[in-house]
CSV table of C-alpha atoms and ligand atoms in Angstrom, one decimal:
chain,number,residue,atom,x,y,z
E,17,UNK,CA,0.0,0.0,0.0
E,18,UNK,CA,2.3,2.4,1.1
E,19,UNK,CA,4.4,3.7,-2.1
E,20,UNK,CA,7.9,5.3,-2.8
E,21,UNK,CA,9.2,8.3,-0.2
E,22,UNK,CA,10.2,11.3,-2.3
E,23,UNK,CA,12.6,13.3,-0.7
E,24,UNK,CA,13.4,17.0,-2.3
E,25,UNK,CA,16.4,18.9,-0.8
E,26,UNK,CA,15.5,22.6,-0.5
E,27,UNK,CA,17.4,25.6,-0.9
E,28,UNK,CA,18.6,25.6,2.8
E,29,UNK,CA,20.3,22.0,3.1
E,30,UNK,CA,19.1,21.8,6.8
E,31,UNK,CA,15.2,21.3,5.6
E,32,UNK,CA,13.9,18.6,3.2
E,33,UNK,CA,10.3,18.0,2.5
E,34,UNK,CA,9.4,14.4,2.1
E,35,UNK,CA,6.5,13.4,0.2
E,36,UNK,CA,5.2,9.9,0.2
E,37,UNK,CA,3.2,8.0,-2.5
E,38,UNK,CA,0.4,6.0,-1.5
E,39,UNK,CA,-1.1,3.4,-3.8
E,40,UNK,CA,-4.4,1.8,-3.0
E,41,UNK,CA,-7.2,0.3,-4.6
E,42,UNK,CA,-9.9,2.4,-2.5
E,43,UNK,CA,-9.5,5.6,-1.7
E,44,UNK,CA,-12.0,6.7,1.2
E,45,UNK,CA,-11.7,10.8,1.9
E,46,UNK,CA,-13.4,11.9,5.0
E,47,UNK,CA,-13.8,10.0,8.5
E,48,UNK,CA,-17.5,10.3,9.3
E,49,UNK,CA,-20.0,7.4,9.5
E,50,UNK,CA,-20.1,7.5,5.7
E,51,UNK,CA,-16.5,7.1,5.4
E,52,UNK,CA,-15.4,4.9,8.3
E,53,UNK,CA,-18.8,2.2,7.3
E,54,UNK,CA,-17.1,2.2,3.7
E,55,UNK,CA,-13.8,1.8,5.3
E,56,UNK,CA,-15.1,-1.3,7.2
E,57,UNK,CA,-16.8,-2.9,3.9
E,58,UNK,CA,-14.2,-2.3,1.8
E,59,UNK,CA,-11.6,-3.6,4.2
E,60,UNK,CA,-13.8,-6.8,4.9
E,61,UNK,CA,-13.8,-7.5,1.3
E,62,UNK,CA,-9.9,-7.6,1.0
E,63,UNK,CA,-9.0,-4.3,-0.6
E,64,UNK,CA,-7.2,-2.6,1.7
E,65,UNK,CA,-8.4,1.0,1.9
E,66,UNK,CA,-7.0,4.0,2.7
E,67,UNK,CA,-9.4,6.4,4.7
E,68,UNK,CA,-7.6,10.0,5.1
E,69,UNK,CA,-9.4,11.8,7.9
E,70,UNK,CA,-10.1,15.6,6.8
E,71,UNK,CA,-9.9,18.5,8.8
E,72,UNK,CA,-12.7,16.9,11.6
E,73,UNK,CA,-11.9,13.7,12.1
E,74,UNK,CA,-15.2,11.6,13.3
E,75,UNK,CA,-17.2,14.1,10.8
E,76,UNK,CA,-20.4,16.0,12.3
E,77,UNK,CA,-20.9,13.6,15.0
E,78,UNK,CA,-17.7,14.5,16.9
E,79,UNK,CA,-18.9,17.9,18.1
E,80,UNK,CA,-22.4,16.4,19.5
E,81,UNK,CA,-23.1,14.9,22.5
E,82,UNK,CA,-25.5,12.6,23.5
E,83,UNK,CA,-26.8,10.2,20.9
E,84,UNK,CA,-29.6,8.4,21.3
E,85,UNK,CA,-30.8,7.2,17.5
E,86,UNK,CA,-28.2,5.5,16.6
E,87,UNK,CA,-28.8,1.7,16.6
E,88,UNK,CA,-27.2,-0.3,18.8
E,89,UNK,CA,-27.1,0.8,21.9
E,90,UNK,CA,-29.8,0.8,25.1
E,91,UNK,CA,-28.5,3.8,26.3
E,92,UNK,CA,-27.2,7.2,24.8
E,93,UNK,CA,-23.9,7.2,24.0
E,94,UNK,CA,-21.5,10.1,23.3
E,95,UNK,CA,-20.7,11.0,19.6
E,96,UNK,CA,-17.0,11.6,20.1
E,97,UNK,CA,-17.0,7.9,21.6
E,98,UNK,CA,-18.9,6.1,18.8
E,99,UNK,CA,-16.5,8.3,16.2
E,100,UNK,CA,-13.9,6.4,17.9
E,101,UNK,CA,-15.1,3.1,17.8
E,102,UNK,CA,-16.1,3.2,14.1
E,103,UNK,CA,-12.7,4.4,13.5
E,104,UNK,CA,-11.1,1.4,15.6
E,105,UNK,CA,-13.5,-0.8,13.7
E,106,UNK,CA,-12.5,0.4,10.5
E,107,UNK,CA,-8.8,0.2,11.7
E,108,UNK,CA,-9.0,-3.3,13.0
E,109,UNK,CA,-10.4,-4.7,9.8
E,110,UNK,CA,-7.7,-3.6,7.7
E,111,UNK,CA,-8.2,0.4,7.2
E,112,UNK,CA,-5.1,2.4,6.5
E,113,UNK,CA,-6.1,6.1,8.7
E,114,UNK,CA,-3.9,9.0,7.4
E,115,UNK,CA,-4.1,12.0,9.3
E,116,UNK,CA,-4.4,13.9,6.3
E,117,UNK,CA,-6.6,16.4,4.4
E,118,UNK,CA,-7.2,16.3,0.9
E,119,UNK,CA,-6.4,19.8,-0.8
E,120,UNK,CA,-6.5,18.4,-4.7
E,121,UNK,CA,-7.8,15.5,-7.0
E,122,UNK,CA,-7.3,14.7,-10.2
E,123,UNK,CA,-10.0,12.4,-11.6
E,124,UNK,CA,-9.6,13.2,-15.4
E,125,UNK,CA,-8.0,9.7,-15.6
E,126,UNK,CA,-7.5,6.5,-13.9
E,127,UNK,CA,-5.8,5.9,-11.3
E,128,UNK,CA,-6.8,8.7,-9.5
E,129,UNK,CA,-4.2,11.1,-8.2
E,130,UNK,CA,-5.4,12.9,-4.8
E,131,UNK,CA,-3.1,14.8,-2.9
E,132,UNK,CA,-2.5,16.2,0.6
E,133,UNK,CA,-2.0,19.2,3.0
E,134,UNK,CA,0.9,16.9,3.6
E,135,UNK,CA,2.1,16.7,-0.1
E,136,UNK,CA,1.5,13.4,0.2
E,137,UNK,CA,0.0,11.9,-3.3
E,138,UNK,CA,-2.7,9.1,-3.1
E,139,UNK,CA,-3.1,7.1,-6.3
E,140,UNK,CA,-6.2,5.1,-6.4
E,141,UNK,CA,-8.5,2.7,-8.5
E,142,UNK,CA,-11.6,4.0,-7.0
E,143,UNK,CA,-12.3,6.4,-4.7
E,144,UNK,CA,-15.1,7.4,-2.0
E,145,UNK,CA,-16.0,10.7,-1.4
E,146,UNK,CA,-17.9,11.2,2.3
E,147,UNK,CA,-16.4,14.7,3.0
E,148,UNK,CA,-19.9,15.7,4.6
E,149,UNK,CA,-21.4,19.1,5.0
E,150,UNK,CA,-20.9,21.3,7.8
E,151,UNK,CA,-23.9,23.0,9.4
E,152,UNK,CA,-24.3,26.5,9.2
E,153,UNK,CA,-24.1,28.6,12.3
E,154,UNK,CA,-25.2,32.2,13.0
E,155,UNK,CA,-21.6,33.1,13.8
E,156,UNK,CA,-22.6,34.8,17.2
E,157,UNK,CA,-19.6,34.4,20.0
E,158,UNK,CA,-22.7,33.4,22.7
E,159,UNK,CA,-23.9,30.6,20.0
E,160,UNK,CA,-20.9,28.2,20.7
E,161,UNK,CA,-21.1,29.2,24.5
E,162,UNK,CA,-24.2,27.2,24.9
E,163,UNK,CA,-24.1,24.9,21.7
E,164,UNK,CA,-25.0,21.3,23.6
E,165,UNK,CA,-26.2,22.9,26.3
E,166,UNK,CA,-29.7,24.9,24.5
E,167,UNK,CA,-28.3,25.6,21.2
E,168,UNK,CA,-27.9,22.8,18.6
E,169,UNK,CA,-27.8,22.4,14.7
E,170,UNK,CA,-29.9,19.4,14.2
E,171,UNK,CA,-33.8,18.5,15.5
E,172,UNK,CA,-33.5,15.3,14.9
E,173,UNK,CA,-30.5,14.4,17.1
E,174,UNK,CA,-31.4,16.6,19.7
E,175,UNK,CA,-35.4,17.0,20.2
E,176,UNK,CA,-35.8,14.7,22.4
E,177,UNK,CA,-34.1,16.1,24.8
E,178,UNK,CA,-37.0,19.0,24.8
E,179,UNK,CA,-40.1,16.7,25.8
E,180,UNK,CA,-43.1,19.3,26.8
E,181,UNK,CA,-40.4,22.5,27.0
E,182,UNK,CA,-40.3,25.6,24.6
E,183,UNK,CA,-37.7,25.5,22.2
E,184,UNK,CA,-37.4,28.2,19.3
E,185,UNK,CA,-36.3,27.6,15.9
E,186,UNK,CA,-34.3,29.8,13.6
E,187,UNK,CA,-34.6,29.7,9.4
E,188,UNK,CA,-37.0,30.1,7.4
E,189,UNK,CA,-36.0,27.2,4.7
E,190,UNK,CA,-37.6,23.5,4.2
E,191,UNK,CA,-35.3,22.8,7.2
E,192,UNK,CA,-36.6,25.1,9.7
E,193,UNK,CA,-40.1,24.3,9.2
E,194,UNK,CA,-39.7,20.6,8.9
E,195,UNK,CA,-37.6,20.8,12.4
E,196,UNK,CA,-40.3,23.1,13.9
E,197,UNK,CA,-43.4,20.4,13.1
E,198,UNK,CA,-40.8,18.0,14.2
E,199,UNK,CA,-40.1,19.4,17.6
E,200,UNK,CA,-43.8,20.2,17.7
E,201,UNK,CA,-44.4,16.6,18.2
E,202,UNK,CA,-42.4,16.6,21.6
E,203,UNK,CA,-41.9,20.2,22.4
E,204,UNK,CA,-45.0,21.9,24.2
E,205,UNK,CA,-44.5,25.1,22.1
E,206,UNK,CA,-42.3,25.9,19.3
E,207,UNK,CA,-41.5,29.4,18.1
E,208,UNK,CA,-40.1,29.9,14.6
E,209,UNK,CA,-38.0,33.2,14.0
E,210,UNK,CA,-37.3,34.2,10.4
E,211,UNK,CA,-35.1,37.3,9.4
E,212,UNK,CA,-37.9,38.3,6.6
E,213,UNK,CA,-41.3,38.6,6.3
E,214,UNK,CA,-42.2,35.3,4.2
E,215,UNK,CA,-41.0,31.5,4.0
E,216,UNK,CA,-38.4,30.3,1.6
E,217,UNK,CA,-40.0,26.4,2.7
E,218,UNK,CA,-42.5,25.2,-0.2
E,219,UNK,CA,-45.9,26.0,0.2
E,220,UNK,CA,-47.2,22.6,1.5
E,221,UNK,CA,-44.5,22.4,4.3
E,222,UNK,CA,-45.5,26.5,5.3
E,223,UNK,CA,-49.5,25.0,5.5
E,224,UNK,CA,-48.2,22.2,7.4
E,225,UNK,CA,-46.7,24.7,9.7
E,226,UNK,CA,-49.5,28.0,9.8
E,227,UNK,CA,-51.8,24.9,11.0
E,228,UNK,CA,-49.8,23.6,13.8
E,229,UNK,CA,-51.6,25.1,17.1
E,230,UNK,CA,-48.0,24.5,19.0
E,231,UNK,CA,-46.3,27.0,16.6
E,232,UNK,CA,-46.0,30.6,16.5
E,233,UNK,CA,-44.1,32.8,14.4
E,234,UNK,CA,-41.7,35.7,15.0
E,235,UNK,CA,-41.1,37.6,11.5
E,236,UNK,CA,-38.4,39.8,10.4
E,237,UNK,CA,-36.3,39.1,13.4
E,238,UNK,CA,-33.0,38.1,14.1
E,239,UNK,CA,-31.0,36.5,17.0
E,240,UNK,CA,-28.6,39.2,18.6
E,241,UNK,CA,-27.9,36.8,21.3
E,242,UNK,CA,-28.3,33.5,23.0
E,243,UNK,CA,-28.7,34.0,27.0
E,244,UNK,CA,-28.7,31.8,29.3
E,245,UNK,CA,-26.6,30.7,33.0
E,246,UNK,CA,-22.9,30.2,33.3
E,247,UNK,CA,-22.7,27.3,35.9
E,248,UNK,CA,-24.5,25.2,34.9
E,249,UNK,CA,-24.3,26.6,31.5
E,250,UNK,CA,-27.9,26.3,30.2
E,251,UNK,CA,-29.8,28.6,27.6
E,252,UNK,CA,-32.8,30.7,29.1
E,253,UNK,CA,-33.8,33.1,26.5
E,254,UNK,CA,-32.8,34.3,22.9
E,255,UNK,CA,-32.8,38.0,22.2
E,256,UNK,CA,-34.3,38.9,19.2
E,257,UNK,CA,-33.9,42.2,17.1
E,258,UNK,CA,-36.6,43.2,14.9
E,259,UNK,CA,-35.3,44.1,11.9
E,260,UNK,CA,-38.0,46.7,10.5
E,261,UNK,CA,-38.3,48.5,14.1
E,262,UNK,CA,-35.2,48.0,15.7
E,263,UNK,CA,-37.5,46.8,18.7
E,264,UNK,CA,-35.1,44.6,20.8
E,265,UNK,CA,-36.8,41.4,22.9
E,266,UNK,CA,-35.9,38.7,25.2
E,267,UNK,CA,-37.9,35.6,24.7
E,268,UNK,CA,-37.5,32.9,27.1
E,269,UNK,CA,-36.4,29.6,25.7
E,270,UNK,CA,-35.2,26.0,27.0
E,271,UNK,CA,-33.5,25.1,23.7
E,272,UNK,CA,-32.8,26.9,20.0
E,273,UNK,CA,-32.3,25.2,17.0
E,274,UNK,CA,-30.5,26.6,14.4
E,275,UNK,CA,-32.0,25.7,10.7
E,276,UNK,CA,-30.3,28.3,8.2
E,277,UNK,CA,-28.5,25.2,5.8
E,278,UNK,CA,-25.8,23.4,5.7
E,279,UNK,CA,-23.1,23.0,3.5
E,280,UNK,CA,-21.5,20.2,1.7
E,281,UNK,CA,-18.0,20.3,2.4
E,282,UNK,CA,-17.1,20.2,-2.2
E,283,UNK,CA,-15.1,23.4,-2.7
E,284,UNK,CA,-12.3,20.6,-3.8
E,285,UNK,CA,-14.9,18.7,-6.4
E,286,UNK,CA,-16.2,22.4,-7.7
E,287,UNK,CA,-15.2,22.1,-11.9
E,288,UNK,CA,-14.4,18.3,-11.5
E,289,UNK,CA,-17.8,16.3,-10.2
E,290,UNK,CA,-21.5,17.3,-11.4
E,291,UNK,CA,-22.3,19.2,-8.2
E,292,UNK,CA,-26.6,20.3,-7.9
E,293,UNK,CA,-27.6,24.0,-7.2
E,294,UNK,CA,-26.8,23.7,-4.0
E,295,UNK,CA,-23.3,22.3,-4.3
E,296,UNK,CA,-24.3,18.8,-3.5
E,297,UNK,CA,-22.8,16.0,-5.1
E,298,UNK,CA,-25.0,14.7,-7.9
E,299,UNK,CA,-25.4,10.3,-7.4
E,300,UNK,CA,-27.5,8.4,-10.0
E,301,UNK,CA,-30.4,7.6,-8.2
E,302,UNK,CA,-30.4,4.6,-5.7
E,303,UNK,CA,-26.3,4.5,-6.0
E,304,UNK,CA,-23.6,6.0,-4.8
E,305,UNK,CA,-22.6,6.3,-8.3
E,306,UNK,CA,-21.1,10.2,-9.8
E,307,UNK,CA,-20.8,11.3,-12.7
E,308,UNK,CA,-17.2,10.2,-12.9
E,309,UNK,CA,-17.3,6.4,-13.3
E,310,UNK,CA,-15.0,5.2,-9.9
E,311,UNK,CA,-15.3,8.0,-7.9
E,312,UNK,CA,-18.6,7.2,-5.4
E,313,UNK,CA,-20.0,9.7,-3.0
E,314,UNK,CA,-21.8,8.9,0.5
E,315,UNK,CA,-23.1,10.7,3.5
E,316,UNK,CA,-24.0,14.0,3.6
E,317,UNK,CA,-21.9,14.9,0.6
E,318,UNK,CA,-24.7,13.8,-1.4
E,319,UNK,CA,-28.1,13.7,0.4
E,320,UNK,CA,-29.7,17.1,1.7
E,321,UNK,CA,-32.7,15.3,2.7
E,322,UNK,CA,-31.8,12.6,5.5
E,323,UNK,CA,-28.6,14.0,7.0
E,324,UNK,CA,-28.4,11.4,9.7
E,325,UNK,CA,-25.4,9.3,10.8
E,326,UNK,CA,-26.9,6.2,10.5
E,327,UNK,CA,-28.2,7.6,6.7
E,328,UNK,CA,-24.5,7.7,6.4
E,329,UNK,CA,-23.7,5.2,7.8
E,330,UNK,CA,-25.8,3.5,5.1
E,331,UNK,CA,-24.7,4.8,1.6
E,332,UNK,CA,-21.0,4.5,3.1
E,333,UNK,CA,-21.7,0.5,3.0
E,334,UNK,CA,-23.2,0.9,-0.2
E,335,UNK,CA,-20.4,3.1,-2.2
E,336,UNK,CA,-17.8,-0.1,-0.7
E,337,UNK,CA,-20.1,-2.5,-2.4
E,338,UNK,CA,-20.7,-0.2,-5.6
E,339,UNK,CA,-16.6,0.1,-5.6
E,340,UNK,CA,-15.9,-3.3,-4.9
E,341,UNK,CA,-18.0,-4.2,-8.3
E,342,UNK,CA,-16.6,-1.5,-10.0
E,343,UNK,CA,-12.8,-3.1,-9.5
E,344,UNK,CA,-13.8,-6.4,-10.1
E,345,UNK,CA,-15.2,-5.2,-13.8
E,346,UNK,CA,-11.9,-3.5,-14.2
C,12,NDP,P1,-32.1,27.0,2.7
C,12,NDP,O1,-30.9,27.6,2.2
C,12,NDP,O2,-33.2,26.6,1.8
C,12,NDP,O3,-32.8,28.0,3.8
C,12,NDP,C1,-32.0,28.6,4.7
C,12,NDP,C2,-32.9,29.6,5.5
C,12,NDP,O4,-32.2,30.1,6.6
C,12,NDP,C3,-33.5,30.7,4.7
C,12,NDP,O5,-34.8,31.0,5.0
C,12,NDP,C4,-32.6,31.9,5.1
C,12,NDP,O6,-33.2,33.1,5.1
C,12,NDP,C5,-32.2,31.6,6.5
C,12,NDP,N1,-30.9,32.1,6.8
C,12,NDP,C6,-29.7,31.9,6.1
C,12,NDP,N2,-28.7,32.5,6.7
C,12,NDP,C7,-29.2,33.1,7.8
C,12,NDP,C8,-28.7,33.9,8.9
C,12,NDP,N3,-27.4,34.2,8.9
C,12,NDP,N4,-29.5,34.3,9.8
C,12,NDP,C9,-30.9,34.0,9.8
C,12,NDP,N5,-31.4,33.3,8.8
C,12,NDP,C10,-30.6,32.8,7.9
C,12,NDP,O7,-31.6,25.8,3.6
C,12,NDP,P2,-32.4,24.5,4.0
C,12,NDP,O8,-31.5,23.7,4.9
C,12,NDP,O9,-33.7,24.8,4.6
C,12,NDP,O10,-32.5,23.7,2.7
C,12,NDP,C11,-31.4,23.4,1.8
C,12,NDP,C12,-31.9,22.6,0.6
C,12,NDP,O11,-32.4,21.3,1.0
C,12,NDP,C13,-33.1,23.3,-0.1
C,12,NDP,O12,-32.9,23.1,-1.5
C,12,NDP,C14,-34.2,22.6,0.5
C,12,NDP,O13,-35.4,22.7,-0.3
C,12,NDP,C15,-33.7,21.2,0.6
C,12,NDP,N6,-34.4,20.5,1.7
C,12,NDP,C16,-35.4,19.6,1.3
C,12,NDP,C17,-36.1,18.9,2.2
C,12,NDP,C18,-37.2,18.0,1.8
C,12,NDP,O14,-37.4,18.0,0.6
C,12,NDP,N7,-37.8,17.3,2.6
C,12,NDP,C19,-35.8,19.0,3.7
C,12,NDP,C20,-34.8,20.0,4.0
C,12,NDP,C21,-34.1,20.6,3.0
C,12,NDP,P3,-33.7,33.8,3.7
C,12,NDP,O15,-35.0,33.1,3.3
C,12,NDP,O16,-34.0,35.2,4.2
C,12,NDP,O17,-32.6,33.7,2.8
């Protein structure tokens, strides 16, 4: 696996950068749930793979806390710790981990060339993309002070933990409403706040939402801050600006959900793979198949829709199968 070591003597004689080749037949690129469950398959079936972990190793998991839908396991277990064990898992059954992060790819022919922030090259047969998205955040300094503890990026993962409190959402996408009718299933009330005076969501998910007796709407307001107690650190309130008066208000909260988009982590694919209008990676339908035949895409690189880990987790297995029949037909 592990190819020739380049060595280039600089100017000063003191300093040499060495630069490695490594030849694989799977390259994985990214360390989430999408890329360590391709890892595993693709290791399981013999082809040694090289996963190279990205800037967040562990993917969007890593920065939650508690999980509690992810099968397996009777009780919730951390999402730094199950990062850890898919990685060991992946590891274990043959994986090759780089600490690495991908800053160029050539796909115009095969093998693949990839290479690193290292300078490291990675030539490979096939390659899996599972770089995922990264949420977006408001970008307030008091946001990351109480994300996990009131503030989070994701309804799904963290609703439950909001059973008959009041939670307030913020966006005014398909994502926001279809977190605010989610937590209005557990929450006892749910306040959306949108920065304008109408929805970007499609017109049936908005009817969904103007129906729901649990949810109220606070238009043309933004978030100024997120306030809340130091020890413990828990959110209380948000304060909200209104953006055609000025007005500023405090409305008291026990959790805010942030819904403004993500986005898919392709700035390296932009010009290379057929990306959607949202800079998505494009799959053929019920594959992990791109446009570039050998180069696969799972996890949230692809799939705006599910975002989950165990969604992931999922099209990961099935890009190792999809690339395992690829090499064996070449
Ligand atoms: P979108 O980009 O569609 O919407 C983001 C929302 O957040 C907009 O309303 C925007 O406001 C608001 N926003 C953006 N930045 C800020 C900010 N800094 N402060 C306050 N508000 C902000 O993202 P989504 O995640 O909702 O959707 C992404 C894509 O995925 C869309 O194509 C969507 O249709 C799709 N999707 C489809 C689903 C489905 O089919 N079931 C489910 C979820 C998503 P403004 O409107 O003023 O720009």
């Amino acid at each position: 696996m592990l190819g020739t070591h380049l060595t280039f003597p600089s100017s000063n004689s003191k300093f040499q950068i060495q630069m490695t080749n490594h030849t694989t037949k799977i390259l994985i690129i990214g360390s989430g749930s999408a890329g360590c469950t391709a890892a595993i398959y693709a290791a399981r079936a013999g082809l040694s793979p090289i996963m190279v972990h990205g800037m967040q190793p562990g993917g969007q998991l890593t920065i939650t806390t508690d999980v509690e839908n992810y099968p397996g396991f009777e009780h919730a277990v951390q999402g730094g710790w199950l990062m850890e064990q898919m990685e060991k898992q992946a590891a274990n059954v043959g994986t090759n981990i780089i600490h690495d992060t991908i800053k160029s790819v050539d796909f115009s022919k095969r093998p693949f060339i990839a290479v690193g922030e290292s300078e490291d090259s990675y030539i490979a047969d096939a390659v899996i993309i599972a770089t995922g998205a990264t949420a977006r955040w408001l970008g307030i300094d008091s946001e990351q002070k109480f994300s996990g503890f009131g503030v989070s990026a994701c309804a799904t993962c963290d609703g439950f933990f909001y059973k008959n409190k009041e939670v307030v959402v913020i966006g005014g996408g398909n994502s926001a409403v279809e977190e605010a009718l989610y937590l209005a299933n557990i929450a006892s009330k749910v306040t959306l706040v949108h920065r304008r005076d109408s929805l970007r969501a499609e017109k049936i998910a908005q009817e969904r939402l103007f129906a729901n007796s649990k949810i109220s709407m606070v238009w043309d307001s933004a978030v100024e801050e997120f306030v809340g107690t130091e020890e413990p650190t828990s959110l209380t309130a948000v304060r909200l600006k209104n953006l055609k008066t000025g007005d500023v208000s405090e409305l008291k909260t026990d959790g805010a959900f942030i819904a403004i988009g993500h986005s898919p982590n392709t700035e390296l694919f932009k010009g290379i793979i057929t990306l959607d209008s949202d800079n998505y990676i494009v799959t053929e339908k019920g594959s992990t198949k791109t446009n570039i035949a050998g180069v696969f895409a799972a996890g949230d690189v692809q799939d705006k829709i599910f975002r989950q880990a165990v969604t992931a987790a999922g099209t990961g297995c099935m890009a190792a199968l999809e690339a395992e029949k690829f090499l064996a037909g070449h």
